[in-house]
Tab-separated table of C-alpha atoms in Angstrom:
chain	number	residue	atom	x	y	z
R	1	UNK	CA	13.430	17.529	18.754
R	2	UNK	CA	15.244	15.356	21.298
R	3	UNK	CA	14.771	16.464	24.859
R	4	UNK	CA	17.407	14.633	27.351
R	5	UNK	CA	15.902	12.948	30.469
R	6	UNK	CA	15.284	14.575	33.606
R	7	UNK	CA	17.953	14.933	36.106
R	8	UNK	CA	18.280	14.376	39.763
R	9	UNK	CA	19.543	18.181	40.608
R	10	UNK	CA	22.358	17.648	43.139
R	11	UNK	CA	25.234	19.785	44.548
R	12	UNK	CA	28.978	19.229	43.239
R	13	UNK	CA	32.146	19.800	45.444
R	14	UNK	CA	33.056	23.805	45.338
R	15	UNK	CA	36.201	25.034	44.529
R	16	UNK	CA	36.304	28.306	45.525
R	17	UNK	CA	38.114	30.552	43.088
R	18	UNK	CA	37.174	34.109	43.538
R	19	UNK	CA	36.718	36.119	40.289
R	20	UNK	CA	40.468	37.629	40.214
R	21	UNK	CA	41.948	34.791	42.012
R	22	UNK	CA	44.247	36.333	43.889
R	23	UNK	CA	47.433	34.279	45.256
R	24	UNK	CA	46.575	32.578	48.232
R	25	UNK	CA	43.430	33.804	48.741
R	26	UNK	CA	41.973	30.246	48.120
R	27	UNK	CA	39.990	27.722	50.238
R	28	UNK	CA	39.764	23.974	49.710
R	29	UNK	CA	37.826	21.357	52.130
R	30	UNK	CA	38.144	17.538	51.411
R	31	UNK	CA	34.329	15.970	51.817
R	32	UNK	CA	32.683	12.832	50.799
R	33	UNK	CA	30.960	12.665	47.687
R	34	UNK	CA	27.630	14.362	47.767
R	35	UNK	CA	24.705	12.371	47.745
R	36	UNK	CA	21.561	13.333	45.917
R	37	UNK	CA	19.782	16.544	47.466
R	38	UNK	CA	17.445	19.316	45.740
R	39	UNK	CA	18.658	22.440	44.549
R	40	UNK	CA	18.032	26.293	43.684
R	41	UNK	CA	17.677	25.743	40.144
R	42	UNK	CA	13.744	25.535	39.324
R	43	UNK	CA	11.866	22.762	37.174
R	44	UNK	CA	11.409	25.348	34.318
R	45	UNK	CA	14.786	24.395	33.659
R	46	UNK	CA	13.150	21.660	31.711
R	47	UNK	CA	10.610	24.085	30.156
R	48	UNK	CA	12.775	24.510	26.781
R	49	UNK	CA	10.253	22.925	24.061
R	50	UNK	CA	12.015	24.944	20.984
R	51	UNK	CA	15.116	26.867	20.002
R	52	UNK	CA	12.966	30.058	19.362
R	53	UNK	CA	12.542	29.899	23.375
R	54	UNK	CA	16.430	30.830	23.317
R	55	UNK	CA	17.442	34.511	22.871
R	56	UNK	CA	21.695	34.839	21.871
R	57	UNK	CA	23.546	36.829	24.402
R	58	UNK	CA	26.717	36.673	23.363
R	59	UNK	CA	29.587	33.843	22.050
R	60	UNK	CA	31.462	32.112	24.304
R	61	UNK	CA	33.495	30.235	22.383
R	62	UNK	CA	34.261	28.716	18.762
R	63	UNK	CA	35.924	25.659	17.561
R	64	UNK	CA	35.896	21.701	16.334
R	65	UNK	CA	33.224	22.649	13.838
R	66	UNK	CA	31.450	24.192	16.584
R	67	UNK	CA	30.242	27.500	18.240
R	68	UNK	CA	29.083	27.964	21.994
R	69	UNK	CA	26.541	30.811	22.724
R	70	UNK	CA	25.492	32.384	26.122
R	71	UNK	CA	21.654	32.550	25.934
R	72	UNK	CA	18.616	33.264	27.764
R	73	UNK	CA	15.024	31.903	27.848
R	74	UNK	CA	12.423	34.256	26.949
R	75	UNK	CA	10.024	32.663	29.533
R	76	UNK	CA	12.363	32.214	32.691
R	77	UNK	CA	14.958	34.570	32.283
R	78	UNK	CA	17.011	31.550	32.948
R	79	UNK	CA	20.789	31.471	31.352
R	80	UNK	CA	22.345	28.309	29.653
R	81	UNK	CA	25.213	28.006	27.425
R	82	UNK	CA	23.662	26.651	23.949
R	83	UNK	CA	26.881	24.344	22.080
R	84	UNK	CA	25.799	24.388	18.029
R	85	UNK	CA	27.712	21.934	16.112
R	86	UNK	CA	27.237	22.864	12.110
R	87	UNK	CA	27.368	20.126	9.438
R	88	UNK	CA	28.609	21.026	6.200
R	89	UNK	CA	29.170	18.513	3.132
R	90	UNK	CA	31.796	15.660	3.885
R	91	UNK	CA	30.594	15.581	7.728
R	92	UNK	CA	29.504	12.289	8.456
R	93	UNK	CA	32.471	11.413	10.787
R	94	UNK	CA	31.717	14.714	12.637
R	95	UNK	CA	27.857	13.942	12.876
R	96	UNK	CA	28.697	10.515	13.959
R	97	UNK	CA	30.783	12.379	16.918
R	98	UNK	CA	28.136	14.388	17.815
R	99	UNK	CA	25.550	11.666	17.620
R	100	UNK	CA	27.476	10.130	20.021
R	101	UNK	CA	28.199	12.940	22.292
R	102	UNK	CA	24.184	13.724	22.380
R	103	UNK	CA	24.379	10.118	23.810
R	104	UNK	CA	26.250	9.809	26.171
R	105	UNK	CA	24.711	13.409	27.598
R	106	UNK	CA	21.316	11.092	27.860
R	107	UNK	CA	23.265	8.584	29.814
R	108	UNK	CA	25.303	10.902	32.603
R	109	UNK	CA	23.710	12.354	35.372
R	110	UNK	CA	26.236	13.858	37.836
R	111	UNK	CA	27.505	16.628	40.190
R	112	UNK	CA	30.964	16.634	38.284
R	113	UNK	CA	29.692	16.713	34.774
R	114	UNK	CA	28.616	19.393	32.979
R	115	UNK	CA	24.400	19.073	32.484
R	116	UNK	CA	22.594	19.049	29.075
R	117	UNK	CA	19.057	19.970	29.366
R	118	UNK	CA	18.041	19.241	25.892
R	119	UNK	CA	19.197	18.423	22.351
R	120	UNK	CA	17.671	19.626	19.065
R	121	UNK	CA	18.518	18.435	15.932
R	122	UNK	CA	18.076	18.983	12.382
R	123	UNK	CA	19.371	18.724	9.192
R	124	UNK	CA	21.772	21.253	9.055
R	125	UNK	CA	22.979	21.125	12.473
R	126	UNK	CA	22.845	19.672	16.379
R	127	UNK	CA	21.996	22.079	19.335
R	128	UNK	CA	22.819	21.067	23.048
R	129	UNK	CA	21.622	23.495	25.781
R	130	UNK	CA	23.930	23.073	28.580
R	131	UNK	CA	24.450	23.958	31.928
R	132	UNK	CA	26.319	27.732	31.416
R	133	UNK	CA	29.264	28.084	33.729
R	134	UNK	CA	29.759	31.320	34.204
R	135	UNK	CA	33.895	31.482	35.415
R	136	UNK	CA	35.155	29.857	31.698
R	137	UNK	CA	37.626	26.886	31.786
R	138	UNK	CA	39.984	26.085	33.526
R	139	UNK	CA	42.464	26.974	30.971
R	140	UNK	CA	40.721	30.993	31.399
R	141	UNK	CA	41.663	30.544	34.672
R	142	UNK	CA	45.257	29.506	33.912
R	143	UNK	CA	45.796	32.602	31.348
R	144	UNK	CA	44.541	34.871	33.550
R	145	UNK	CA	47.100	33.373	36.516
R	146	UNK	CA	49.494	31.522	34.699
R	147	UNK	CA	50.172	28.615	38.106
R	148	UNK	CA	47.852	28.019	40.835
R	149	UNK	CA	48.304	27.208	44.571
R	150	UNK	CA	48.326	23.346	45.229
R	151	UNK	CA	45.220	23.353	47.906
R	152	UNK	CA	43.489	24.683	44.765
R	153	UNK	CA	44.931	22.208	42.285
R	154	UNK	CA	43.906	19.064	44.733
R	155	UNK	CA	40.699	20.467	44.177
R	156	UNK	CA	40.070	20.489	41.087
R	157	UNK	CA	42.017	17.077	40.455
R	158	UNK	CA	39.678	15.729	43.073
R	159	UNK	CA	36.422	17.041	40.786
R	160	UNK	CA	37.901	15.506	38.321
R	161	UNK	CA	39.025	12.347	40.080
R	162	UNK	CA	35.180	11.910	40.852
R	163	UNK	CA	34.123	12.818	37.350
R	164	UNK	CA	36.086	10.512	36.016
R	165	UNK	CA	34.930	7.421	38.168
R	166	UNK	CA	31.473	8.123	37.653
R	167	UNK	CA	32.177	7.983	33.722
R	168	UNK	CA	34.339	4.447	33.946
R	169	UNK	CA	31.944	3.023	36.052
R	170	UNK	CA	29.121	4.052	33.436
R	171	UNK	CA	31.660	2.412	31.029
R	172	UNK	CA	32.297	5.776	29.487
R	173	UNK	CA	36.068	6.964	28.142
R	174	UNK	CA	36.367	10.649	28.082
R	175	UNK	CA	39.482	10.988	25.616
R	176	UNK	CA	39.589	14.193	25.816
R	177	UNK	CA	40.563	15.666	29.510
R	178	UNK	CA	42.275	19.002	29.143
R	179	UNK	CA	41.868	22.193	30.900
R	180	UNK	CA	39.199	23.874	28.239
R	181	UNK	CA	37.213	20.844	29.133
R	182	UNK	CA	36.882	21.475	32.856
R	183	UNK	CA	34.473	24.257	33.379
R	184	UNK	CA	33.745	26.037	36.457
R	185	UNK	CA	30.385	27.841	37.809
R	186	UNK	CA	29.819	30.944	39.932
R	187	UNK	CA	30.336	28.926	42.714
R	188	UNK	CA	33.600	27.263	41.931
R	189	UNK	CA	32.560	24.029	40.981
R	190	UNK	CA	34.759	22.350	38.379
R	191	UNK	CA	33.319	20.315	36.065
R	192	UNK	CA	33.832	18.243	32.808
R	193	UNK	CA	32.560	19.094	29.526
R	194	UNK	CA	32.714	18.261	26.043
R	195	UNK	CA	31.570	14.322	24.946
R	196	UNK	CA	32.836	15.187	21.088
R	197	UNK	CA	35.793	12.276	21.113
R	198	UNK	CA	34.349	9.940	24.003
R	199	UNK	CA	33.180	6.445	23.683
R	200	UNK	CA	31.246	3.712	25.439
R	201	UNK	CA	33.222	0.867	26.071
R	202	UNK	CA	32.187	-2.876	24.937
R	203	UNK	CA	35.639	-4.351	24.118
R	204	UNK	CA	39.159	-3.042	24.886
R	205	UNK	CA	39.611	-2.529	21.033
R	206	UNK	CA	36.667	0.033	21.626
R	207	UNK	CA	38.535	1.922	23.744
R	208	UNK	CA	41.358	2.778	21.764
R	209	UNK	CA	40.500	5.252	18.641
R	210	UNK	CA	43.333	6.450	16.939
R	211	UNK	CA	43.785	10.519	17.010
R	212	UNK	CA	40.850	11.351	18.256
R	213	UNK	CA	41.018	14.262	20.954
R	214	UNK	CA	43.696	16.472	21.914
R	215	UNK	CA	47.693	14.844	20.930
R	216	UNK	CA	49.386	16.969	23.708
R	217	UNK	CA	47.416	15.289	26.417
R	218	UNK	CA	47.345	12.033	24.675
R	219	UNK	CA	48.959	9.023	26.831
R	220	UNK	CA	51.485	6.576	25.261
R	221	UNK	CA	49.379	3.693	24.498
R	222	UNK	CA	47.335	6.355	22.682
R	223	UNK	CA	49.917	7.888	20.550
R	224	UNK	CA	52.040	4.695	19.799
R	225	UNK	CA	49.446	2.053	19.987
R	226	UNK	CA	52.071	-0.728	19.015
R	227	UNK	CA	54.643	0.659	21.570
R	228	UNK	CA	52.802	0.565	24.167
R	229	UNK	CA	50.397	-2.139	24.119
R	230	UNK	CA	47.508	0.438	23.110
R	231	UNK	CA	45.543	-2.166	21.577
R	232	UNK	CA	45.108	-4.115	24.503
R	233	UNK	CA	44.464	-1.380	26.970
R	234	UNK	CA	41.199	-0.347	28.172
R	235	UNK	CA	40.879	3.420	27.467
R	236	UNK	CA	40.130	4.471	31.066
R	237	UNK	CA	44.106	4.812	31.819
R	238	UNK	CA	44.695	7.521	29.319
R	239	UNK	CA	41.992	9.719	31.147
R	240	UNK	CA	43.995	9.206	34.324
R	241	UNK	CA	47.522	10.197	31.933
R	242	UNK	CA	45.688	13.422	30.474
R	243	UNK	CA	44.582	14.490	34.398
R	244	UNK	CA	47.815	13.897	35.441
R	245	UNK	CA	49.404	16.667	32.382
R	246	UNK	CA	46.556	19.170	33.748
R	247	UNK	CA	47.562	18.666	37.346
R	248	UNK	CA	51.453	19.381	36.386
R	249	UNK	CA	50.379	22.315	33.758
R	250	UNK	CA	48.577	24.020	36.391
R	251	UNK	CA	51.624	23.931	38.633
R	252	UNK	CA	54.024	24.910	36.047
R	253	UNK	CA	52.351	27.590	34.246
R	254	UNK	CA	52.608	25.976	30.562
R	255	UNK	CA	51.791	22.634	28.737
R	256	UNK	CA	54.410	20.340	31.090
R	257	UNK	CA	56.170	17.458	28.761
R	258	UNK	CA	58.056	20.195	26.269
R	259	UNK	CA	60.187	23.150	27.500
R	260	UNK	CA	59.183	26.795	27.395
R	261	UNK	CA	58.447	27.783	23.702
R	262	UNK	CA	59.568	24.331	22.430
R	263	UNK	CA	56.918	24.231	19.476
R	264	UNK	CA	54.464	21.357	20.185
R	265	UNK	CA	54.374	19.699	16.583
R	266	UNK	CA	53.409	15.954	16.109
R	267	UNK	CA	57.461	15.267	16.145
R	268	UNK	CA	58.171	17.075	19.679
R	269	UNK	CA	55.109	15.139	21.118
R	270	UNK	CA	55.712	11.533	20.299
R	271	UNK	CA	59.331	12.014	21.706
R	272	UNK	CA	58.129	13.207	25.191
R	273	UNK	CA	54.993	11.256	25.497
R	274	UNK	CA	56.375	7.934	24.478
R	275	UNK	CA	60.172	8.342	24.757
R	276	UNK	CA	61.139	10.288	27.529
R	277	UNK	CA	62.036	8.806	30.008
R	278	UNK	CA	62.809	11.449	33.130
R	279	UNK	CA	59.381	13.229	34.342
R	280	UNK	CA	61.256	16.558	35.456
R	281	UNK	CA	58.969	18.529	38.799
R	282	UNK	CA	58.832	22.030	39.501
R	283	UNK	CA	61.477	22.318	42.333
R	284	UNK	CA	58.430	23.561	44.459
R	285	UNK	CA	56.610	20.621	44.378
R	286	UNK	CA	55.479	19.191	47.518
R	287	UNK	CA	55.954	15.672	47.752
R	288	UNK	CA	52.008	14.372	47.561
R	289	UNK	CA	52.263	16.430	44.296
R	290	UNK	CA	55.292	14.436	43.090
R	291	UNK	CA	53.514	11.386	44.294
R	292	UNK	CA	50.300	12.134	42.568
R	293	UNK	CA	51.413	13.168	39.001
R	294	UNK	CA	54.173	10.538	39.088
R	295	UNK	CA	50.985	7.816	39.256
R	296	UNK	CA	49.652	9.502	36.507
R	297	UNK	CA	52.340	9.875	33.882
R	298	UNK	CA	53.275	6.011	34.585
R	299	UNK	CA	53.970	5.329	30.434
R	300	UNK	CA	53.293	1.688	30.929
R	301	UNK	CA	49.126	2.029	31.249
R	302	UNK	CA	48.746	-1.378	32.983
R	303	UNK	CA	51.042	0.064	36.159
R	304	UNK	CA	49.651	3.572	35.757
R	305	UNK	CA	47.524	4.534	38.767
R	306	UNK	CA	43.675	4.215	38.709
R	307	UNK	CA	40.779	6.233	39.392
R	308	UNK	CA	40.000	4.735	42.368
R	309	UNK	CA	43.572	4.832	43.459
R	310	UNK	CA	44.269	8.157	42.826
R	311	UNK	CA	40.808	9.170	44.375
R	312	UNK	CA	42.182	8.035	47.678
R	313	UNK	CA	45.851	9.941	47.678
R	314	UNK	CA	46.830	12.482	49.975
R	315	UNK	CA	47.091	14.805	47.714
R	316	UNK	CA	43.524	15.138	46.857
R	317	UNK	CA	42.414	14.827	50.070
R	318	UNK	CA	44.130	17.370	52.158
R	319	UNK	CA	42.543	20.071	54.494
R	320	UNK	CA	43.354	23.672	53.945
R	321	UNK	CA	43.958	25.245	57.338
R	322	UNK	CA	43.819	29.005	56.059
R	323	UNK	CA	41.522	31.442	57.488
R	324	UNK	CA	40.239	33.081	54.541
R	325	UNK	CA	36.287	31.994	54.317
């Protein structure tokens, strides 16, 4: 048994999304990254010294070799989400993953990430018990309400925005940012998850690792490698790409670069990632929207916009002057 390190407990930026998520019934404020502070959630939190400690609620997910349980502690009554990743015979590549992932979770320690509170392994399998966020994914969220407002869009690419520079300054490439990787809490905070494709960085040949994550949110460089100077790029500028395909989904209503039931094979991908070459905006697109995405979805990585860029543009950093508390 493996138990991650301690973490400072601090407070993330809220998005508030009420359960339903009404239209317009949304409230956004732009603050400063939080600084470290204590929180509501107890040091029993720590307390989990075996699986047997966890009783199965229910299953809140399945998939990548993987299932994701809601469960409770028999001694606190407190709820995590417990992530079991099974290996089977002809699994080393997905046990290296997940050594990797378990990792990386001992390295992070942040408002916009997704906490692991310990990691069991065995023979047979590797447990993570994670933070549980009770509202889903963000892609719940978006099949539930097909488009959001933008105030709540700038919020959530703001979480991310912050996510994100905490992990490249750690030296960390997600490689997977999608919206069933940003979770969000009771409270509305958004947060990312899954470390199953990500990599530390040491070299820029590190960063690149062919196929590995999601293709439809893969950036050029990614996808075609020789085409677009993949092998010399440093990894962090496909995060910003696959942010920038969220932000536009969630405006849109539907996975952005294809049109409406335009079947996303490997064929239909390459051609819009790499090849085309007009970024077509919802007509209702404010312009700080335009701006934004259009900094993401650069296909040339070295002119694409950066974290700490992006982390600065108006549209992430607007004021919602709505009454609704």
């Amino acid at each position: 048994m493996t138990l991650v390190r301690k973490r400072r407990l601090q407070q993330a930026l809220k998005l508030c999304l009420p359960p339903s998520l009404p239209p317009l019934d949304f409230r956004h404020e732009t603050h400063p990254p939080p600084s470290a502070s204590l929180s509501a959630i107890s040091p029993e939190y720590h307390g989990i010294e075996d699986l047997s400690d966890l009783e199965k609620l229910a299953v809140l997910g399945r998939g990548n070799g993987g299932t994701v349980y809601k469960v409770r502690h028999t001694r606190t009554t407190s709820i995590f989400a417990l992530k079991v990743l099974r290996f089977y015979h002809n699994t080393t590549n997905i046990r290296q993953h997940a050594a990797r992932e378990a990792e990386i979770f001992k390295r992070v320690d942040s408002p916009y990430i997704v906490r692991c509170y310990a990691v069991f392994d065995s023979e047979d399998d590797l447990c993570f018990v994670m933070e549980h966020m009770e509202r889903g994914s963000l892609h719940d969220v978006l099949f539930v309400n097909k488009i959001l407002p933008e105030d709540v869009i700038s919020g959530v690419a703001l979480c991310v925005l912050h996510g994100l520079k905490y992990l490249h300054r750690m030296q960390i490439v997600h490689g997977d940012i999608k919206p069933s990787n940003l979770l969000i809490n009771s409270k509305g905070d958004v947060k990312i998850a899954d470390f199953g494709v990500s990599r530390v960085v040491v070299g820029k040949r590190d960063a690149y690792e062919a196929f590995m994550g999601t293709c439809a949110y893969m950036s050029p460089e990614r996808f075609d490698p020789e085409g677009w100077d993949g092998y010399n790029a440093d990894g962090f500028a496909g995060d910003v790409w696959s942010l920038g395909v969220v932000v536009l989904e969630c405006l849109v209503g539907h996975y952005p670069l294809i049109g409406v039931g335009e079947k996303p094979d490997w064929a239909t991908l390459v051609c819009a990632i790499c090849f085309q070459e007009r970024l077509e905006m919802p007509e209702n697109a404010s312009p700080d929207f335009r701006s934004f995405v259009s900094k993401c979805l650069v296909k040339d990585w070295s002119k694409r916009g950066t974290v700490d860029e992006l982390i600065d543009h108006p549209f992430v950093n607007r004021t919602y002057l709505g009454s609704h508390q």
